[in-house]
Coordinates of C-alpha atoms and ligand atoms in Angstrom, one line a residue:
X1 CA -9.7 14.3 20.9
X2 CA -6.4 16.1 21.2
X3 CA -3.8 14.1 19.5
X4 CA -0.9 15.1 21.6
X5 CA -2.8 13.7 24.7
X6 CA -4.2 10.7 22.9
X7 CA -1.1 9.1 21.6
X8 CA 2.4 8.9 22.6
X9 CA 4.8 11.4 20.8
X10 CA 7.0 10.3 17.9
X11 CA 10.1 9.7 19.8
X12 CA 8.6 6.6 21.1
X13 CA 9.3 5.4 17.6
X14 CA 13.0 6.3 17.7
X15 CA 15.8 3.9 16.6
X16 CA 16.2 2.0 13.4
X17 CA 13.2 -0.2 13.9
X18 CA 10.9 2.8 14.7
X19 CA 8.6 1.9 11.8
X20 CA 7.8 -1.5 13.3
X21 CA 4.5 -1.2 15.3
X22 CA 3.8 2.1 13.3
X23 CA 0.6 3.0 11.5
X24 CA 0.8 4.5 8.2
X25 CA -1.8 6.1 5.9
X26 CA -1.8 6.1 2.2
X27 CA -2.8 9.3 0.5
X28 CA -3.8 9.2 -3.2
X29 CA -2.7 12.8 -4.0
X30 CA -5.3 13.4 -6.8
X31 CA -8.2 12.5 -4.5
X32 CA -7.3 13.7 -1.0
X33 CA -8.2 17.5 -1.0
X34 CA -8.2 20.1 -3.7
X35 CA -6.9 23.5 -2.1
X36 CA -7.0 25.6 -5.3
X37 CA -10.3 24.7 -6.9
X38 CA -9.1 22.9 -10.0
X39 CA -10.8 19.6 -9.3
X40 CA -7.5 17.9 -8.5
X41 CA -6.1 17.1 -4.9
X42 CA -2.8 18.7 -4.1
X43 CA 0.0 19.1 -1.6
X44 CA -1.5 22.2 0.2
X45 CA -4.6 20.3 0.5
X46 CA -2.8 17.4 2.3
X47 CA -0.9 19.8 4.4
X48 CA -4.0 21.4 5.5
X49 CA -5.4 18.1 7.1
X50 CA -2.2 16.7 8.7
X51 CA -3.8 17.6 12.0
X52 CA -6.8 15.4 11.2
X53 CA -4.4 12.5 10.6
X54 CA -2.3 13.1 13.7
X55 CA -5.6 13.1 15.5
X56 CA -6.5 9.8 14.0
X57 CA -3.3 8.5 15.5
X58 CA -1.3 7.6 12.4
X59 CA 2.6 7.9 12.5
X60 CA 3.4 7.9 8.7
X61 CA 1.8 9.3 5.5
X62 CA 2.8 7.8 2.3
X63 CA 2.0 10.0 -0.6
X64 CA 1.4 8.7 -4.1
X65 CA 3.6 10.1 -6.9
X66 CA 3.6 13.8 -7.2
X67 CA 6.2 14.3 -9.7
X68 CA 5.8 16.0 -13.1
X69 CA 4.0 13.4 -15.2
X70 CA 1.8 13.4 -18.5
X71 CA -0.5 11.4 -16.1
X72 CA -1.1 8.4 -18.4
X73 CA -0.9 6.4 -15.3
X74 CA -2.0 9.1 -13.1
X75 CA 1.7 9.8 -11.8
X76 CA 3.2 6.5 -12.0
X77 CA 4.6 7.7 -15.4
X78 CA 7.2 10.0 -14.1
X79 CA 8.8 12.7 -16.5
X80 CA 11.1 14.3 -13.8
X81 CA 12.0 12.6 -10.6
X82 CA 13.3 15.5 -8.7
X83 CA 10.4 18.1 -9.1
X84 CA 6.7 18.4 -8.2
X85 CA 3.9 18.4 -10.8
X86 CA 2.5 21.9 -11.1
X87 CA -1.1 20.5 -10.6
X88 CA 0.0 19.3 -7.2
X89 CA 2.1 22.3 -6.1
X90 CA 5.7 23.2 -5.9
X91 CA 8.7 22.1 -4.1
X92 CA 8.2 24.8 -1.6
X93 CA 4.7 23.4 -0.9
X94 CA 6.4 20.0 -0.4
X95 CA 8.7 21.5 2.1
X96 CA 6.1 23.2 3.9
X97 CA 4.1 19.8 4.1
X98 CA 7.1 17.9 5.5
X99 CA 7.8 20.6 8.0
X100 CA 4.1 20.6 9.2
X101 CA 4.1 16.9 9.3
X102 CA 7.1 16.7 11.5
X103 CA 5.6 19.3 13.8
X104 CA 2.6 17.0 14.1
X105 CA 4.7 14.0 14.8
X106 CA 4.1 12.5 11.4
X107 CA 6.7 11.1 9.1
X108 CA 6.5 11.4 5.3
X109 CA 7.2 8.6 2.7
X110 CA 7.4 9.4 -0.9
X111 CA 6.5 7.0 -3.7
X112 CA 9.4 6.2 -5.9
X113 CA 9.0 4.6 -9.4
X114 CA 12.3 2.9 -10.5
X115 CA 10.9 0.2 -12.8
X116 CA 10.0 2.7 -15.6
X117 CA 9.8 6.3 -16.4
X118 CA 7.5 8.2 -18.6
X119 CA 8.2 8.1 -22.2
X120 CA 8.3 11.9 -21.9
X121 CA 11.2 11.8 -19.5
X122 CA 14.4 13.5 -21.2
X123 CA 16.2 10.1 -20.7
X124 CA 13.7 8.4 -23.0
X125 CA 13.4 11.1 -25.3
X126 CA 17.2 11.2 -25.8
X127 CA 17.1 7.5 -26.3
X128 CA 14.8 7.6 -29.2
X129 CA 16.3 10.7 -30.6
X130 CA 19.7 9.2 -31.0
X131 CA 20.6 5.5 -31.0
X132 CA 24.1 6.4 -30.1
X133 CA 23.1 8.5 -27.0
X134 CA 24.3 7.1 -23.7
X135 CA 20.6 7.3 -22.7
X136 CA 19.6 4.5 -25.1
X137 CA 21.0 1.9 -22.7
X138 CA 18.9 3.4 -19.9
X139 CA 16.0 1.5 -21.4
X140 CA 15.5 -2.1 -22.7
X141 CA 15.6 -2.0 -26.5
X142 CA 15.8 -5.3 -28.2
X143 CA 15.9 -6.5 -31.8
X144 CA 12.7 -7.8 -33.3
X145 CA 11.9 -11.6 -33.4
X146 CA 12.7 -13.2 -36.7
X147 CA 9.1 -12.5 -37.9
X148 CA 9.5 -8.8 -37.1
X149 CA 7.2 -9.3 -34.0
X150 CA 8.1 -8.5 -30.3
X151 CA 11.2 -10.0 -29.0
X152 CA 9.7 -12.5 -26.7
X153 CA 6.2 -13.4 -25.1
X154 CA 6.2 -11.0 -22.2
X155 CA 2.9 -9.2 -21.7
X156 CA 2.0 -5.8 -20.1
X157 CA 0.0 -5.7 -16.9
X158 CA -2.3 -3.2 -18.6
X159 CA -3.0 -5.5 -21.7
X160 CA -1.3 -6.4 -25.0
X161 CA 2.5 -7.2 -25.3
X162 CA 5.2 -5.8 -23.1
X163 CA 6.9 -4.4 -26.2
X164 CA 6.3 -1.6 -28.5
X165 CA 8.3 -0.6 -31.7
X166 CA 11.0 2.0 -31.3
X167 CA 9.4 5.2 -32.3
X168 CA 12.7 6.1 -34.0
X169 CA 11.9 3.6 -36.7
X170 CA 15.0 1.4 -36.1
X171 CA 12.9 -1.8 -36.1
X172 CA 13.8 -2.6 -32.4
X173 CA 11.4 -2.9 -29.6
X174 CA 11.4 -1.3 -26.1
X175 CA 10.2 -3.1 -23.1
X176 CA 7.2 -1.9 -21.0
X177 CA 5.7 -4.1 -18.2
X178 CA 2.9 -1.4 -18.0
X179 CA 1.7 1.1 -20.6
X180 CA 3.8 1.9 -23.9
X181 CA 4.2 5.5 -22.2
X182 CA 6.0 3.7 -19.2
X183 CA 9.3 2.2 -20.7
X184 CA 11.1 0.0 -18.4
X185 CA 14.5 1.2 -17.2
X186 CA 17.6 -0.9 -17.7
X187 CA 18.8 -1.9 -14.1
X188 CA 21.7 -3.8 -15.5
X189 CA 23.1 -0.4 -16.5
X190 CA 25.1 1.1 -13.5
X191 CA 24.3 4.6 -14.7
X192 CA 20.6 4.0 -13.8
X193 CA 21.7 3.1 -10.3
X194 CA 23.7 6.3 -10.1
X195 CA 20.7 8.4 -11.2
X196 CA 18.4 6.8 -8.7
X197 CA 20.9 7.1 -5.8
X198 CA 21.0 10.8 -6.5
X199 CA 17.2 10.9 -6.6
X200 CA 16.9 9.2 -3.4
X201 CA 19.4 11.6 -1.8
X202 CA 17.5 14.5 -3.1
X203 CA 14.4 13.7 -1.4
X204 CA 16.1 12.5 1.8
X205 CA 17.8 16.0 2.0
X206 CA 14.4 17.4 1.7
X207 CA 13.2 15.7 4.8
X208 CA 11.4 12.6 3.2
X209 CA 11.5 9.9 5.9
X210 CA 11.0 6.8 3.8
X211 CA 10.1 5.4 0.4
X212 CA 7.3 3.1 -0.9
X213 CA 9.1 1.6 -3.9
X214 CA 6.7 0.9 -6.9
X215 CA 6.8 -2.6 -8.5
X216 CA 9.8 -3.2 -6.3
X217 CA 9.9 -6.8 -7.5
X218 CA 10.2 -5.9 -11.1
X219 CA 13.6 -4.1 -11.7
X220 CA 15.8 -6.9 -12.9
X221 CA 15.1 -8.7 -16.2
X222 CA 16.6 -11.9 -17.7
X223 CA 19.7 -10.9 -19.7
X224 CA 18.6 -13.3 -22.4
X225 CA 15.1 -12.1 -22.5
X226 CA 13.7 -15.6 -22.7
X227 CA 10.1 -16.2 -22.9
X228 CA 8.2 -16.7 -19.8
X229 CA 6.5 -20.2 -19.3
X230 CA 2.8 -20.0 -19.9
X231 CA 0.7 -21.7 -17.2
X232 CA -2.7 -21.6 -18.7
X233 CA -4.5 -21.0 -21.9
X234 CA -5.5 -17.5 -22.8
X235 CA -9.1 -17.2 -23.9
X236 CA -10.8 -14.3 -25.6
X237 CA -12.3 -11.7 -23.2
X238 CA -9.9 -12.3 -20.4
X239 CA -9.1 -9.3 -18.3
X240 CA -5.5 -8.0 -18.8
X241 CA -4.7 -9.1 -15.1
X242 CA -5.7 -12.6 -15.9
X243 CA -3.7 -12.7 -19.0
X244 CA -0.6 -11.4 -17.0
X245 CA -1.3 -14.2 -14.4
X246 CA -1.3 -16.7 -17.2
X247 CA 2.5 -16.7 -17.2
X248 CA 5.0 -17.8 -14.7
X249 CA 7.0 -14.4 -14.5
X250 CA 10.6 -16.1 -13.9
X251 CA 12.2 -13.8 -16.5
X252 CA 10.5 -10.4 -16.1
X253 CA 9.9 -10.2 -12.2
X254 CA 11.2 -11.6 -9.0
X255 CA 14.7 -12.1 -10.3
X256 CA 17.3 -12.6 -7.4
X257 CA 19.5 -9.7 -8.5
X258 CA 16.8 -7.2 -7.5
X259 CA 17.6 -7.5 -3.8
X260 CA 21.1 -6.5 -4.6
X261 CA 19.8 -3.2 -6.0
X262 CA 18.0 -2.6 -2.6
X263 CA 21.0 -3.5 -0.7
X264 CA 22.8 -0.6 -2.5
X265 CA 19.8 1.9 -1.8
X266 CA 19.8 0.8 1.8
X267 CA 23.5 1.6 2.2
X268 CA 22.8 5.0 0.7
X269 CA 19.9 6.0 2.9
X270 CA 20.0 3.8 6.1
X271 CA 22.5 6.4 7.7
X272 CA 19.7 8.9 7.5
X273 CA 17.1 6.7 9.2
X274 CA 15.2 6.5 5.9
X275 CA 13.0 3.5 5.5
X276 CA 12.5 1.4 2.3
X277 CA 9.2 -0.4 1.8
X278 CA 8.6 -2.2 -1.4
X279 CA 5.4 -2.8 -3.2
X280 CA 5.8 -6.6 -3.5
X281 CA 3.9 -9.1 -5.5
X282 CA 3.6 -11.6 -2.7
X283 CA 2.5 -14.7 -4.7
X284 CA 5.9 -16.1 -4.2
X285 CA 6.5 -16.3 -0.5
X286 CA 10.1 -17.4 -0.8
X287 CA 10.9 -14.5 -3.0
X288 CA 9.2 -12.2 -0.7
X289 CA 11.2 -13.4 2.3
X290 CA 14.4 -12.7 0.3
X291 CA 13.5 -9.1 0.0
X292 CA 12.8 -8.4 3.6
X293 CA 14.6 -10.9 5.6
X294 CA 17.6 -9.7 7.9
X295 CA 20.4 -8.4 5.9
X296 CA 18.1 -7.9 2.7
X297 CA 17.8 -4.5 1.2
X298 CA 14.4 -3.6 2.0
X299 CA 13.2 -2.7 5.6
X300 CA 9.7 -4.2 4.8
X301 CA 7.4 -5.2 1.9
X302 CA 3.7 -4.6 1.2
X303 CA 1.9 -7.9 1.4
X304 CA -0.3 -7.3 -1.7
X305 CA -2.2 -10.5 -1.1
X306 CA -3.7 -8.9 1.8
X307 CA -4.7 -5.9 -0.1
X308 CA -6.8 -8.0 -2.5
X309 CA -8.3 -10.6 -0.1
X310 CA -11.9 -11.4 -0.3
X311 CA -14.1 -12.5 2.5
X312 CA -13.1 -16.1 3.1
X313 CA -12.1 -16.5 6.8
X314 CA -9.8 -19.6 6.4
X315 CA -7.8 -17.9 3.7
X316 CA -7.6 -14.7 5.6
X317 CA -6.3 -16.3 8.8
X318 CA -3.8 -18.4 6.7
X319 CA -2.5 -15.4 4.8
X320 CA -2.0 -13.3 7.8
X321 CA -0.1 -15.9 9.7
X322 CA 1.9 -17.1 6.7
X323 CA 3.3 -13.7 5.8
X324 CA 3.7 -12.6 9.4
X325 CA 5.9 -15.6 9.7
X326 CA 7.8 -15.1 6.4
X327 CA 8.4 -11.4 6.6
X328 CA 10.1 -11.7 10.1
X329 CA 8.9 -8.2 11.1
X330 CA 9.3 -6.9 7.6
X331 CA 5.6 -6.8 6.5
X332 CA 3.8 -3.7 5.5
X333 CA 0.1 -4.6 6.0
X334 CA -2.7 -2.9 4.1
X335 CA -6.3 -4.1 3.5
X336 CA -6.8 -1.5 0.9
X337 CA -4.7 0.5 -1.5
X338 CA -5.3 2.6 -4.7
X339 CA -5.0 -0.4 -7.0
X340 CA -7.8 -2.7 -5.6
X341 CA -11.4 -2.4 -4.8
X342 CA -12.0 -1.1 -1.4
X343 CA -12.0 -3.7 1.5
X344 CA -15.5 -2.9 2.6
X345 CA -16.8 -3.9 -0.8
X346 CA -14.5 -6.8 -1.1
X347 CA -15.9 -8.0 2.2
X348 CA -19.5 -7.9 1.2
X349 CA -20.3 -4.2 1.3
X350 CA -22.6 -2.2 3.5
X351 CA -22.6 -2.6 7.3
X352 CA -21.4 -6.2 7.0
X353 CA -18.3 -5.2 5.0
X354 CA -17.5 -2.4 7.4
X355 CA -17.5 -4.6 10.5
X356 CA -15.7 -7.4 8.8
X357 CA -13.0 -4.9 7.8
X358 CA -12.7 -3.8 11.4
X359 CA -12.6 -7.4 12.5
X360 CA -9.6 -8.1 10.2
X361 CA -7.9 -4.8 11.0
X362 CA -8.0 -5.7 14.7
X363 CA -6.1 -9.0 13.9
X364 CA -3.5 -6.9 11.9
X365 CA -2.8 -4.5 14.6
X366 CA -1.4 -7.4 16.6
X367 CA 1.1 -8.4 13.9
X368 CA 4.8 -7.2 13.5
X369 CA 5.6 -4.6 11.0
X370 CA 3.7 -1.5 9.9
X371 CA 0.0 -1.3 9.2
X372 CA -1.5 1.1 6.7
X373 CA -4.8 2.5 6.1
X374 CA -5.8 3.8 2.6
X375 CA -7.3 7.2 2.7
X376 CA -10.9 7.2 4.0
X377 CA -10.6 3.4 5.1
X378 CA -11.5 4.6 8.6
X379 CA -14.7 6.1 7.5
X380 CA -15.9 2.7 6.3
X381 CA -16.0 3.8 2.7
X382 CA -17.1 1.3 0.0
X383 CA -16.1 1.5 -3.6
X384 CA -17.0 4.7 -5.3
X385 CA -19.7 4.7 -8.0
X386 CA -18.3 6.3 -11.0
X387 CA -20.9 8.6 -12.6
X388 CA -18.5 10.4 -15.1
X389 CA -15.9 9.0 -17.5
X390 CA -13.7 6.4 -16.3
X391 CA -9.9 7.5 -15.9
X392 CA -7.9 4.3 -15.4
X393 CA -5.9 3.1 -18.4
X394 CA -6.8 -0.4 -17.6
X395 CA -10.5 0.3 -18.3
X396 CA -10.1 3.0 -21.0
X397 CA -7.6 0.9 -22.9
X398 CA -9.3 -2.3 -22.6
X399 CA -13.0 -2.0 -23.8
X400 CA -14.2 -1.1 -20.3
X401 CA -12.4 -3.8 -18.4
X402 CA -12.9 -3.5 -14.5
X403 CA -10.3 -0.9 -13.3
X404 CA -9.0 0.9 -10.3
X405 CA -11.2 4.0 -10.5
X406 CA -13.5 2.5 -7.7
X407 CA -10.8 2.9 -5.2
X408 CA -9.9 6.3 -6.3
X409 CA -12.9 8.5 -5.4
X410 CA -12.3 11.8 -3.8
X411 CA -12.2 11.8 0.1
X412 CA -15.7 12.9 1.4
X413 CA -14.9 15.7 3.9
X414 CA -18.3 17.4 4.3
X415 CA -21.9 17.1 3.2
X416 CA -21.5 20.2 0.8
X417 CA -21.0 20.2 -2.9
X418 CA -18.5 17.5 -4.1
X419 CA -18.5 16.4 -0.5
X420 CA -16.1 19.2 0.2
X421 CA -13.3 17.8 -1.9
X422 CA -13.2 20.6 -4.4
X423 CA -14.9 24.0 -5.0
X424 CA -14.5 23.4 -8.8
X425 CA -17.8 22.4 -10.5
X426 CA -16.5 18.8 -10.7
X427 CA -13.8 16.6 -9.3
X428 CA -11.2 15.1 -11.7
X429 CA -13.0 11.9 -11.2
X430 CA -16.8 12.1 -10.9
X431 CA -18.5 9.9 -8.3
X432 CA -21.9 9.6 -6.7
X433 CA -22.0 11.9 -3.7
X434 CA -21.6 10.1 -0.4
X435 CA -24.2 10.6 2.4
X436 CA -23.5 12.9 5.4
X437 CA -22.8 10.0 7.8
X438 CA -19.8 8.9 5.6
X439 CA -18.0 12.2 5.7
X440 CA -15.0 13.1 7.7
X441 CA -16.9 16.0 9.4
X442 CA -19.7 13.9 10.6
X443 CA -17.5 11.1 11.7
X444 CA -15.2 13.4 13.7
X445 CA -18.2 14.8 15.5
X446 CA -19.9 11.5 16.4
X447 CA -18.2 9.5 19.2
X448 CA -19.8 6.4 18.0
X449 CA -18.5 6.7 14.4
X450 CA -16.3 4.2 12.4
X451 CA -13.5 6.7 12.5
X452 CA -13.7 6.7 16.3
X453 CA -13.4 2.9 16.4
X454 CA -10.2 3.2 14.3
X455 CA -8.8 5.9 16.3
X456 CA -9.3 3.8 19.4
X457 CA -7.7 0.7 17.8
X458 CA -4.7 2.6 16.6
X459 CA -4.4 4.1 20.1
X460 CA -4.4 0.5 21.5
X461 CA -1.5 -0.4 19.1
X462 CA 0.4 2.7 19.9
X463 CA 0.3 2.1 23.7
X464 CA 0.8 -1.6 23.5
X465 CA 4.2 -2.4 22.1
X466 CA 3.8 -6.1 23.1
X467 CA 1.2 -6.4 20.2
X468 CA 4.2 -6.7 17.9
X469 CA 7.3 -7.0 20.1
X470 CA 6.3 -9.9 22.4
X471 CA 6.7 -13.2 20.6
X472 CA 3.3 -14.5 19.4
X473 CA 1.7 -17.4 21.0
X474 CA -0.8 -19.0 18.9
X475 CA -3.5 -20.4 21.3
X476 CA -6.1 -21.5 18.6
X477 CA -6.5 -21.6 14.9
X478 CA -9.5 -23.1 13.2
X479 CA -11.1 -22.2 9.8
X480 CA -12.8 -19.3 11.3
X481 CA -11.1 -18.6 14.8
X482 CA -7.7 -17.2 15.6
X483 CA -6.5 -16.5 19.2
X484 CA -3.2 -14.9 19.5
X485 CA -1.6 -14.2 22.8
X486 CA 1.1 -11.2 23.0
X487 CA 2.2 -10.8 26.6
X488 CA -0.8 -9.7 28.7
X489 CA -3.0 -9.0 25.6
X490 CA -5.0 -11.7 23.8
X491 CA -6.6 -11.3 20.5
X492 CA -9.7 -13.4 20.0
X493 CA -10.9 -13.3 16.4
X494 CA -14.2 -15.1 15.5
X495 CA -14.6 -14.7 11.8
X496 CA -17.3 -17.4 11.7
X497 CA -21.0 -17.1 11.7
X498 CA -21.7 -18.4 15.2
X499 CA -20.8 -16.8 18.5
X500 CA -17.6 -18.1 20.1
X501 CA -17.0 -18.6 23.8
X502 CA -13.5 -18.1 24.9
X503 CA -12.6 -19.1 28.5
X504 CA -9.6 -17.2 29.8
X505 CA -7.2 -18.7 32.3
X506 CA -7.0 -15.2 34.1
X507 CA -9.1 -12.3 34.8
X508 CA -9.3 -9.8 31.9
X509 CA -10.7 -6.5 30.6
X510 CA -11.9 -5.8 27.2
X511 CA -9.5 -3.4 25.6
X512 CA -11.2 -3.2 22.2
X513 CA -14.0 -4.9 20.3
X514 CA -14.5 -4.5 16.6
X515 CA -18.2 -4.5 17.0
X516 CA -19.0 -2.1 19.8
X517 CA -21.0 -3.8 22.5
X518 CA -21.0 -7.1 20.7
X519 CA -19.0 -9.1 23.3
X520 CA -20.4 -10.2 26.6
X521 CA -18.3 -11.2 29.7
X522 CA -19.3 -13.7 32.4
X523 CA -16.6 -13.9 35.0
X524 CA -13.7 -15.4 32.9
X525 CA -15.7 -16.3 29.7
X526 CA -15.9 -14.1 26.9
X527 CA -18.6 -14.4 24.2
X528 CA -17.3 -13.0 20.9
X529 CA -20.1 -12.4 18.4
X530 CA -19.9 -13.6 14.8
X531 CA -17.4 -11.9 12.5
X532 CA -15.8 -9.8 15.1
X533 CA -12.4 -9.5 17.0
X534 CA -11.9 -8.7 20.6
X535 CA -8.7 -7.7 22.3
X536 CA -8.6 -8.5 26.1
X537 CA -6.0 -7.7 28.7
X538 CA -5.2 -10.2 31.4
X539 CA -4.7 -9.0 34.9
X540 CA -4.6 -11.6 37.8
X541 CA -5.1 -8.6 40.2
X542 CA -8.4 -7.7 38.8
X543 CA -11.5 -8.2 40.9
X544 CA -14.3 -9.9 39.0
X545 CA -16.5 -6.7 39.3
X546 CA -13.8 -4.8 37.2
X547 CA -15.0 -6.9 34.2
X548 CA -18.6 -5.8 34.2
Ligands
LIG1 C1 2.1 -0.1 -9.0 C2 1.1 1.2 -8.6 C3 0.0 1.3 -9.7 C4 0.8 1.6 -11.0 C5 1.8 0.6 -11.3 C6 2.7 0.9 -12.4 O1 1.4 -1.2 -9.0 O2 0.5 0.9 -7.4 O3 -0.9 2.2 -9.4 O4 -0.3 1.6 -12.1 O5 2.7 0.2 -10.3 O6 3.5 2.0 -12.0

């Protein structure tokens, strides 16, 4: 299908709210496409496939961190915020990528990591080389507790305490909510703000259209560094995530001052039309609302709850409606990302997982905000089966604990060696090869493929602004059914195990069904098959035959 004819051009998305109603695509740079045969995805690899993404119909590509990095957390440990890691390419490659993207009508979002840097960043190196260096106060160094241990009970997301002894031997500790190699920055220091405003401007000047902000809820810490209240017992063998969730993070996350930081960022970049989307822990809905409400700093926030949902129809319906309401248009929806098992596997795996994922995606295209796909989600990809060594530090540093590698397998492009991802002997992360029908090549060629279904659904969202602009009318909500009306479109979701009959008050045509050929129509009665969603368009002028 020709992208230009299939979808309206980008100027449809002009104006400050252009991103609302858009469809984004997350690219995990290491695993998208390797152009130079070193086993690692790179920027020229991405640039060479932008036509494929434009054809799919997406508006925005978000690329995970491409900055120079020791790679301890695969790029989320940044050693230089204004350059490109040589393994991914050069600044010239990035410029070429942005130009090509814009030619295809795509916008490019960079992933900015402001909560922490790498311990190899010159700021941290200066901070530990000289306690009197102005860079010392870029980080959170604190005296030890009376017993010589860490200053408080904060824990790292990746296991162990959130504190490591100053390598300079001062006896102080520095704070890190992730790896010891990812020291947290001190956002109470105005110099850190100045540095980041300059970093944002650097990328805006290179044509970057928006930022996904890593750990956006993290930046501000309690000035007194008080203990977090513990809310449940920690038992041996707990996963680091469970240990982290055993505390109420009132002192290290979600502090009110954080929104002030983004208001300043917004002032800096909004004149250029640049969009700010925060990665938001959404466990606290009131806090979520403060970041993305009118006048708040962020245009939108990722609803992380949605990216880890399992198949439980009642909670799925409840979460989608709750956050749609709370976000007031500021939601960034994603069923999958690089940090969670893939949605197909979370929803039961196999064919079942594939059709359930599309049923929920079909509800999400009728919600306000921006809806993201994670690379290869449109292929119906399940979790990768890792055959080589695990790479995620959550796994390698916690006795093999379940980690994120299952979401990070290389994209299967072809049925050739390494599924066409690399010409090297092996990819950076070795996984079981995927069958031919899971590859991009095969799915582009097959008009009945999962990719074509996603392409149709994206096309529907793009030509139907009423899906996010017209106020939502909730016609039915049960434990398994959800019926939303948006102007002349009605979304009938049946996530239950029995067929559901919807009787429309006007004549209609089926615009999209998540299980092709699954719905049947009898005059104004629509039978929606189990675990599927159908979008219909009402039209009083339609003759009954038109519905056949
Ligand atoms: C975010 C990223 C994740 C990373 C972490 C620390 O959650 O999505 O991949 O490990 O932040 O930067």
